[in-house]
Coordinates of C-alpha atoms and ligand atoms in Angstrom, one line a residue:
M1 CA 35.8 -68.1 -51.8
Q2 CA 32.1 -68.8 -52.5
E3 CA 31.8 -71.1 -55.7
K4 CA 29.2 -69.1 -57.2
I5 CA 31.5 -65.9 -57.2
R6 CA 34.5 -67.9 -58.4
A7 CA 32.3 -69.2 -61.2
Y8 CA 31.2 -65.7 -62.0
L9 CA 34.5 -64.4 -62.1
S10 CA 36.2 -67.0 -64.1
E11 CA 33.5 -67.1 -66.8
E12 CA 32.8 -63.4 -67.2
Q13 CA 36.4 -62.1 -66.7
P14 CA 34.7 -58.8 -65.8
D15 CA 36.8 -55.5 -65.8
T16 CA 38.0 -54.4 -62.5
P17 CA 37.3 -53.2 -59.9
L18 CA 34.2 -54.8 -59.3
L19 CA 32.5 -56.1 -55.9
V20 CA 30.7 -59.2 -56.4
V21 CA 27.9 -59.9 -54.0
D22 CA 26.4 -63.5 -53.5
L23 CA 22.6 -62.9 -52.6
D24 CA 22.8 -66.3 -51.1
V25 CA 25.3 -65.8 -48.6
V26 CA 23.1 -62.7 -47.5
A27 CA 20.1 -64.8 -47.1
A28 CA 22.0 -67.4 -45.1
R29 CA 23.5 -64.8 -42.8
Y30 CA 19.6 -63.1 -42.4
D31 CA 18.3 -66.6 -41.6
R32 CA 21.3 -67.7 -39.2
L33 CA 20.8 -64.3 -37.2
Q34 CA 17.1 -65.0 -36.8
A35 CA 17.8 -68.5 -35.7
V36 CA 20.6 -67.6 -32.9
L37 CA 18.5 -64.5 -31.7
P38 CA 14.9 -65.8 -31.9
D39 CA 12.3 -63.2 -31.0
Q40 CA 14.0 -60.4 -32.0
E41 CA 13.6 -58.1 -35.4
V42 CA 16.2 -57.8 -37.7
F43 CA 16.8 -54.1 -39.1
Y44 CA 19.2 -54.2 -41.9
A45 CA 21.6 -51.1 -41.7
V46 CA 21.4 -50.0 -45.2
K47 CA 24.7 -48.3 -45.2
A48 CA 26.6 -51.5 -45.2
N49 CA 25.6 -52.2 -48.3
P50 CA 22.8 -50.2 -50.1
A51 CA 22.7 -52.0 -53.3
P52 CA 18.8 -52.4 -54.2
E53 CA 19.0 -56.0 -54.7
V54 CA 20.3 -56.6 -51.4
V55 CA 17.6 -54.5 -49.8
R56 CA 14.8 -56.2 -51.8
L57 CA 16.0 -59.4 -51.0
L58 CA 15.8 -58.6 -47.3
Q59 CA 12.7 -57.0 -47.5
A60 CA 10.9 -60.0 -48.9
R61 CA 12.5 -62.1 -46.0
G62 CA 10.7 -60.0 -43.7
A63 CA 13.8 -57.5 -42.7
S64 CA 12.9 -54.1 -41.5
F65 CA 15.8 -51.4 -41.9
D66 CA 17.8 -49.0 -40.0
V67 CA 18.1 -45.5 -42.2
A68 CA 20.3 -42.6 -41.8
S69 CA 19.1 -39.9 -44.5
A70 CA 16.2 -39.0 -46.8
G71 CA 17.9 -41.1 -49.5
E72 CA 17.9 -44.1 -47.9
V73 CA 14.5 -43.8 -46.8
D74 CA 13.9 -43.5 -50.6
L75 CA 15.6 -46.4 -51.4
C76 CA 13.9 -48.8 -49.1
L77 CA 10.6 -47.5 -50.1
A78 CA 11.3 -47.8 -53.6
C79 CA 12.4 -51.5 -52.9
G80 CA 8.8 -52.2 -51.4
A81 CA 9.5 -51.6 -47.8
D82 CA 6.7 -50.7 -45.6
P83 CA 7.4 -46.8 -44.3
A84 CA 6.2 -48.6 -40.8
T85 CA 9.4 -51.1 -40.8
L86 CA 12.0 -48.1 -41.1
S87 CA 14.0 -46.5 -38.3
Y88 CA 15.5 -43.4 -38.7
G89 CA 18.5 -44.4 -36.7
N90 CA 21.0 -41.4 -37.2
T91 CA 20.7 -39.2 -34.2
I92 CA 22.0 -36.4 -36.2
K93 CA 19.5 -35.4 -38.9
K94 CA 18.2 -32.5 -40.6
R95 CA 15.0 -30.7 -39.8
A96 CA 13.6 -31.3 -43.5
D97 CA 14.8 -34.8 -43.7
I98 CA 13.0 -35.7 -40.8
A99 CA 9.8 -34.0 -41.9
Y100 CA 10.1 -36.0 -45.4
A101 CA 10.6 -39.4 -43.6
H102 CA 7.8 -38.6 -41.5
E103 CA 5.4 -37.2 -44.2
R104 CA 6.2 -40.8 -46.1
G105 CA 5.4 -42.9 -42.8
V106 CA 8.2 -43.4 -40.8
Q107 CA 7.3 -43.7 -37.0
L108 CA 10.3 -44.3 -35.4
F109 CA 13.3 -42.2 -34.7
A110 CA 16.4 -42.0 -32.6
F111 CA 17.9 -39.2 -30.6
D112 CA 20.5 -38.1 -28.4
S113 CA 20.2 -34.8 -27.3
E114 CA 17.6 -32.0 -26.4
Q115 CA 18.3 -30.0 -29.5
E116 CA 17.4 -33.0 -31.8
L117 CA 14.2 -33.9 -29.9
E118 CA 13.2 -30.1 -30.4
K119 CA 13.3 -30.4 -34.2
L120 CA 11.6 -34.2 -33.9
A121 CA 8.8 -32.7 -32.0
E122 CA 8.2 -30.0 -34.6
A123 CA 8.8 -31.9 -37.8
A124 CA 7.6 -35.2 -36.6
P125 CA 5.2 -34.5 -34.1
G126 CA 3.4 -37.8 -32.4
A127 CA 6.5 -39.9 -33.4
Q128 CA 7.8 -43.0 -31.6
V129 CA 11.2 -41.9 -30.4
F130 CA 14.5 -43.8 -28.5
C131 CA 17.2 -42.7 -26.9
R132 CA 20.6 -43.9 -27.8
I133 CA 23.1 -44.1 -24.9
L134 CA 27.1 -44.0 -25.1
T135 CA 28.9 -47.4 -24.9
S136 CA 32.8 -47.8 -24.4
N137 CA 32.7 -49.6 -27.6
E138 CA 35.9 -51.7 -26.3
G139 CA 36.7 -55.0 -28.1
A140 CA 35.7 -53.4 -31.4
D141 CA 37.8 -53.3 -34.7
W142 CA 35.9 -49.9 -36.0
P143 CA 34.3 -48.0 -33.0
L144 CA 31.6 -45.6 -33.3
S145 CA 31.9 -44.4 -30.0
R146 CA 31.6 -40.4 -28.9
K147 CA 29.9 -39.5 -31.9
F148 CA 26.8 -40.8 -30.8
G149 CA 24.9 -41.6 -27.8
C150 CA 24.4 -39.4 -24.4
D151 CA 24.9 -40.5 -20.7
L152 CA 22.6 -42.3 -18.5
D153 CA 21.6 -39.4 -16.4
M154 CA 21.1 -37.1 -19.5
A155 CA 19.1 -40.1 -21.1
V156 CA 16.5 -40.0 -18.2
D157 CA 15.8 -36.3 -18.6
L158 CA 15.6 -36.5 -22.3
I159 CA 13.2 -39.8 -22.2
V160 CA 11.2 -37.3 -19.8
A161 CA 11.3 -34.2 -22.2
A162 CA 10.4 -36.5 -25.3
A163 CA 7.2 -37.1 -23.5
K164 CA 6.5 -33.6 -22.4
M165 CA 6.9 -32.7 -26.1
Q166 CA 4.0 -34.9 -27.2
L167 CA 6.5 -37.4 -28.9
E168 CA 6.1 -41.1 -27.8
P169 CA 9.5 -42.5 -25.9
V170 CA 9.4 -45.9 -26.5
G171 CA 12.9 -47.3 -25.4
V172 CA 16.5 -47.2 -25.9
S173 CA 19.3 -48.0 -28.5
F174 CA 23.0 -48.6 -27.9
H175 CA 26.0 -49.9 -30.3
V176 CA 28.7 -51.8 -29.0
G177 CA 31.1 -50.7 -31.9
S178 CA 31.3 -52.1 -35.5
Q179 CA 33.3 -55.5 -35.7
Q180 CA 33.0 -56.3 -32.2
R181 CA 35.1 -59.3 -31.5
N182 CA 33.7 -59.9 -27.9
P183 CA 30.0 -61.1 -27.2
A184 CA 30.2 -59.9 -23.5
Q185 CA 30.5 -56.5 -24.6
W186 CA 26.4 -56.5 -25.1
D187 CA 26.1 -56.8 -21.2
P188 CA 27.0 -53.7 -19.7
P189 CA 24.5 -51.4 -21.9
L190 CA 21.9 -54.2 -21.5
A191 CA 22.4 -53.5 -17.8
Q192 CA 22.3 -50.0 -18.2
V193 CA 19.3 -50.2 -20.5
A194 CA 17.7 -52.2 -17.6
W195 CA 18.3 -49.1 -15.0
L196 CA 16.9 -46.8 -17.5
F197 CA 13.7 -48.9 -17.6
D198 CA 13.4 -48.9 -14.0
E199 CA 14.1 -45.2 -13.6
L200 CA 11.6 -44.2 -16.1
A201 CA 9.0 -46.7 -14.5
E202 CA 9.3 -44.3 -11.4
K203 CA 8.5 -41.4 -13.6
D204 CA 5.4 -43.2 -15.1
I205 CA 7.2 -43.9 -18.4
E206 CA 6.8 -47.3 -19.5
L207 CA 9.5 -48.1 -21.9
S208 CA 9.2 -51.2 -24.1
L209 CA 11.8 -51.4 -26.8
I210 CA 15.6 -52.4 -26.8
N211 CA 17.8 -51.6 -29.8
L212 CA 20.7 -53.8 -29.7
G213 CA 22.4 -52.0 -32.4
G214 CA 25.2 -53.7 -35.1
G215 CA 28.4 -55.1 -34.0
F216 CA 27.8 -58.6 -35.3
P217 CA 31.4 -59.5 -36.8
A218 CA 32.6 -60.7 -40.4
I219 CA 35.4 -62.9 -40.8
Y220 CA 38.4 -60.8 -42.0
R221 CA 42.2 -61.8 -41.0
H222 CA 41.2 -62.3 -37.0
T223 CA 39.3 -65.4 -35.8
V224 CA 36.1 -64.2 -34.3
P225 CA 33.5 -66.0 -32.1
H226 CA 31.1 -67.7 -33.8
I227 CA 27.4 -65.9 -34.3
G228 CA 26.1 -68.4 -31.9
A229 CA 27.9 -67.3 -29.2
Y230 CA 26.8 -63.7 -29.6
G231 CA 23.0 -65.0 -29.5
D232 CA 23.7 -66.8 -26.3
A233 CA 25.5 -63.8 -24.7
I234 CA 23.1 -61.6 -25.5
L235 CA 20.1 -64.0 -24.7
K236 CA 21.4 -64.6 -21.3
S237 CA 22.0 -61.1 -20.4
L238 CA 18.6 -60.2 -21.5
G239 CA 17.5 -63.0 -19.3
R240 CA 19.5 -61.7 -16.5
H241 CA 18.5 -58.1 -16.6
F242 CA 14.9 -58.2 -17.9
H243 CA 13.6 -61.7 -16.7
H244 CA 11.5 -60.3 -13.6
R245 CA 9.4 -57.7 -15.8
S246 CA 5.8 -58.6 -16.6
R247 CA 5.9 -57.2 -20.1
Q248 CA 9.0 -58.6 -21.9
P249 CA 10.7 -55.7 -24.3
R250 CA 10.5 -55.8 -28.1
I251 CA 13.9 -56.4 -29.1
I252 CA 15.4 -55.1 -32.4
A253 CA 19.0 -55.7 -33.7
E254 CA 20.5 -53.4 -36.5
P255 CA 23.4 -55.6 -38.2
G256 CA 24.9 -54.5 -41.1
R257 CA 28.4 -55.7 -41.7
Y258 CA 27.3 -59.4 -40.8
L259 CA 24.8 -59.6 -43.2
V260 CA 26.9 -58.3 -46.4
A261 CA 30.4 -58.4 -45.6
D262 CA 31.3 -62.1 -46.4
A263 CA 28.8 -62.2 -49.2
G264 CA 31.0 -59.8 -51.3
V265 CA 34.4 -60.3 -53.1
I266 CA 36.2 -57.4 -54.9
A267 CA 38.2 -58.6 -57.9
T268 CA 41.0 -55.6 -58.5
E269 CA 44.0 -55.8 -60.8
V270 CA 47.5 -55.1 -60.2
V271 CA 48.6 -52.1 -61.9
L272 CA 52.2 -52.2 -60.6
V273 CA 54.6 -54.0 -58.2
A274 CA 57.7 -52.0 -57.7
R275 CA 60.7 -51.8 -54.8
K276 CA 61.8 -48.1 -53.5
A277 CA 65.6 -49.1 -53.2
Y278 CA 67.7 -51.9 -54.5
T279 CA 68.2 -52.9 -50.9
D280 CA 64.7 -52.9 -49.8
D281 CA 62.9 -56.1 -49.7
T282 CA 59.4 -54.9 -49.3
R283 CA 57.4 -54.6 -52.5
W284 CA 55.2 -52.0 -53.0
V285 CA 51.5 -53.6 -54.8
F286 CA 49.4 -50.8 -56.4
L287 CA 45.8 -52.0 -57.2
D288 CA 43.3 -50.5 -59.1
V289 CA 41.0 -50.3 -55.8
G290 CA 42.2 -48.2 -52.7
R291 CA 41.1 -46.0 -49.9
F292 CA 39.0 -43.5 -52.4
G293 CA 37.5 -46.5 -54.6
G294 CA 35.8 -48.4 -51.6
L295 CA 38.5 -49.8 -49.2
A296 CA 37.9 -46.7 -46.8
E297 CA 38.1 -49.0 -43.6
T298 CA 41.7 -49.5 -43.9
E299 CA 42.3 -46.1 -42.3
D300 CA 44.4 -46.8 -39.4
E301 CA 44.5 -50.1 -40.9
A302 CA 41.6 -51.1 -38.7
I303 CA 39.9 -53.7 -41.0
T304 CA 42.4 -56.1 -42.5
Y305 CA 40.7 -58.0 -45.5
P306 CA 42.1 -61.4 -46.5
F307 CA 43.6 -61.3 -50.1
T308 CA 43.9 -64.3 -52.7
T309 CA 46.2 -64.1 -55.5
P310 CA 46.7 -66.4 -59.0
H311 CA 49.9 -67.5 -57.6
D312 CA 48.9 -68.7 -54.2
G313 CA 51.1 -71.5 -52.9
G314 CA 54.5 -70.0 -54.4
P315 CA 57.1 -68.3 -52.3
T316 CA 56.1 -64.9 -50.6
G317 CA 57.6 -61.7 -49.4
P318 CA 56.6 -58.6 -47.3
V319 CA 54.4 -55.9 -49.5
V320 CA 52.9 -52.7 -48.6
I321 CA 49.6 -52.5 -50.5
A322 CA 48.3 -49.4 -51.9
G323 CA 45.8 -47.6 -54.2
P324 CA 46.2 -46.2 -57.8
T325 CA 45.6 -42.5 -56.8
C326 CA 47.8 -39.9 -56.5
D327 CA 47.2 -39.3 -52.7
S328 CA 49.7 -40.6 -50.3
I329 CA 47.3 -41.5 -47.7
D330 CA 46.0 -44.0 -50.3
I331 CA 47.8 -46.7 -48.7
M332 CA 45.8 -49.6 -47.5
Y333 CA 48.3 -51.5 -45.5
E334 CA 51.9 -50.5 -44.4
H335 CA 52.4 -51.6 -41.1
T336 CA 50.2 -54.5 -40.8
Q337 CA 52.0 -57.7 -42.0
Y338 CA 51.2 -58.7 -45.5
H339 CA 53.0 -61.3 -47.5
L340 CA 52.0 -61.8 -51.2
P341 CA 53.5 -64.2 -53.7
L342 CA 56.7 -63.0 -55.3
A343 CA 55.4 -64.1 -58.7
L344 CA 52.6 -61.5 -58.6
T345 CA 52.8 -59.0 -61.3
E346 CA 51.1 -56.4 -63.5
G347 CA 48.0 -57.6 -64.8
D348 CA 47.1 -60.2 -61.9
V349 CA 43.7 -60.5 -60.8
V350 CA 43.6 -60.1 -57.0
H351 CA 40.4 -61.2 -54.9
I352 CA 39.6 -59.1 -51.6
H353 CA 37.8 -61.3 -49.4
A354 CA 35.0 -60.3 -47.1
A355 CA 34.6 -57.1 -48.9
G356 CA 30.6 -56.7 -49.1
A357 CA 30.5 -54.1 -46.2
Y358 CA 31.4 -50.5 -46.2
T359 CA 33.0 -50.6 -49.3
S360 CA 30.6 -49.7 -52.6
S361 CA 28.8 -47.2 -50.1
Y362 CA 32.5 -45.7 -49.3
A363 CA 33.9 -45.2 -52.6
S364 CA 34.2 -41.6 -54.0
V365 CA 32.5 -40.3 -56.8
G366 CA 35.3 -39.9 -58.7
F367 CA 38.4 -38.9 -57.0
N368 CA 41.3 -38.2 -59.5
G369 CA 39.1 -39.6 -62.3
F370 CA 38.6 -43.1 -61.2
P371 CA 34.9 -44.3 -61.1
P372 CA 33.2 -45.3 -58.0
L373 CA 33.4 -49.0 -57.1
R374 CA 30.8 -51.4 -59.8
V375 CA 28.6 -53.6 -57.7
V376 CA 26.8 -56.9 -59.1
C377 CA 24.9 -59.0 -57.2
I378 CA 24.3 -62.6 -58.2
Ligands
PLP401 C1 26.2 -48.4 -38.8 C2 25.3 -48.6 -37.8 C3 24.5 -49.9 -37.7 C4 25.5 -51.1 -38.4 O1 26.5 -51.8 -37.7 P1 27.6 -53.0 -37.9 O2 28.6 -52.8 -37.1 O3 27.7 -53.1 -39.6 O4 26.4 -54.2 -37.7 C5 23.6 -50.5 -36.7 N1 23.3 -49.3 -36.3 C6 23.3 -48.0 -36.8 C7 22.5 -46.8 -35.5 C8 24.5 -47.6 -37.6 O5 24.8 -46.6 -37.8

């Protein structure tokens, strides 16, 4: 764990559950991503962790923002962001929210359907728009497939339609799936984007923007390639598919998880350790945080957080790890092998690592009377 978070937790002994975010780690991640992908612009996907401290820090470092709602537009503007640095990347927007963002100066919007384009033409006339295409999401631990994007033939037609509707079609976006463990997964969509650039050029539409999406990984229990491998693979693909062009495209990336996940630790208290039968070796460990308290990405046990306890080093045994609410889906890990110390007991504080992304923003407002996950940024 980061020394700064360890010191904070041991000095303050705060009430649990609590997410502690080390802003130095967020800053270092931002700088590293810029180093491995030079000449690209970073649009932070605000939904990963909307703490104002995180948004302000990234804004001060020169980041732009990927937003998905009027609330996220307001948050970024309140944190000092220039509306021209916001990309409204959700392809499913309420008409009123499009108008709201446009009135506040947001210029760039995503679409993947004709119906959405019609809303944009009416509520954000003249805006710059980009088309999101479908990708396979193979290799991703938290896929975003199916719900977003359109196929290539449809993308051609929609981009032509956008120009006819007095919108300014500027480019194409995709997302290879979140927690993408294979850096080669950016290549197929980049080949498709290159094909689209060529198709549209034949129709006298010059596209200039490539949005690489997110997908850059955090370090959970599985090993993942170094971020440099992602930079190399993407730069190589860009070179392969775009080197022959007279005008180099504007490249943007939208990291969420990579910037904030490893910066956060959740401190949680053991509420109960119990067995279901005398003959059963597996202990059930109930924590004061669970599916509804922010660990929503444990659905299907997709994201496997590393845990540490005060008894690490002693003998361990198999456990099921569950949350405190009266809902039986509030079980984090039942099929994934987790072993925790036999000495673990009620009142122990357990640390959940790499928990800075998609946790506080996923916590329920108070299911079963448990308050939403508190966040402190240090
Ligand atoms: C959620 C999201 C991201 C961030 O994805 P990560 O995998 O967390 O980096 C980027 N772009 C869009 C459009 C998103 O919805």
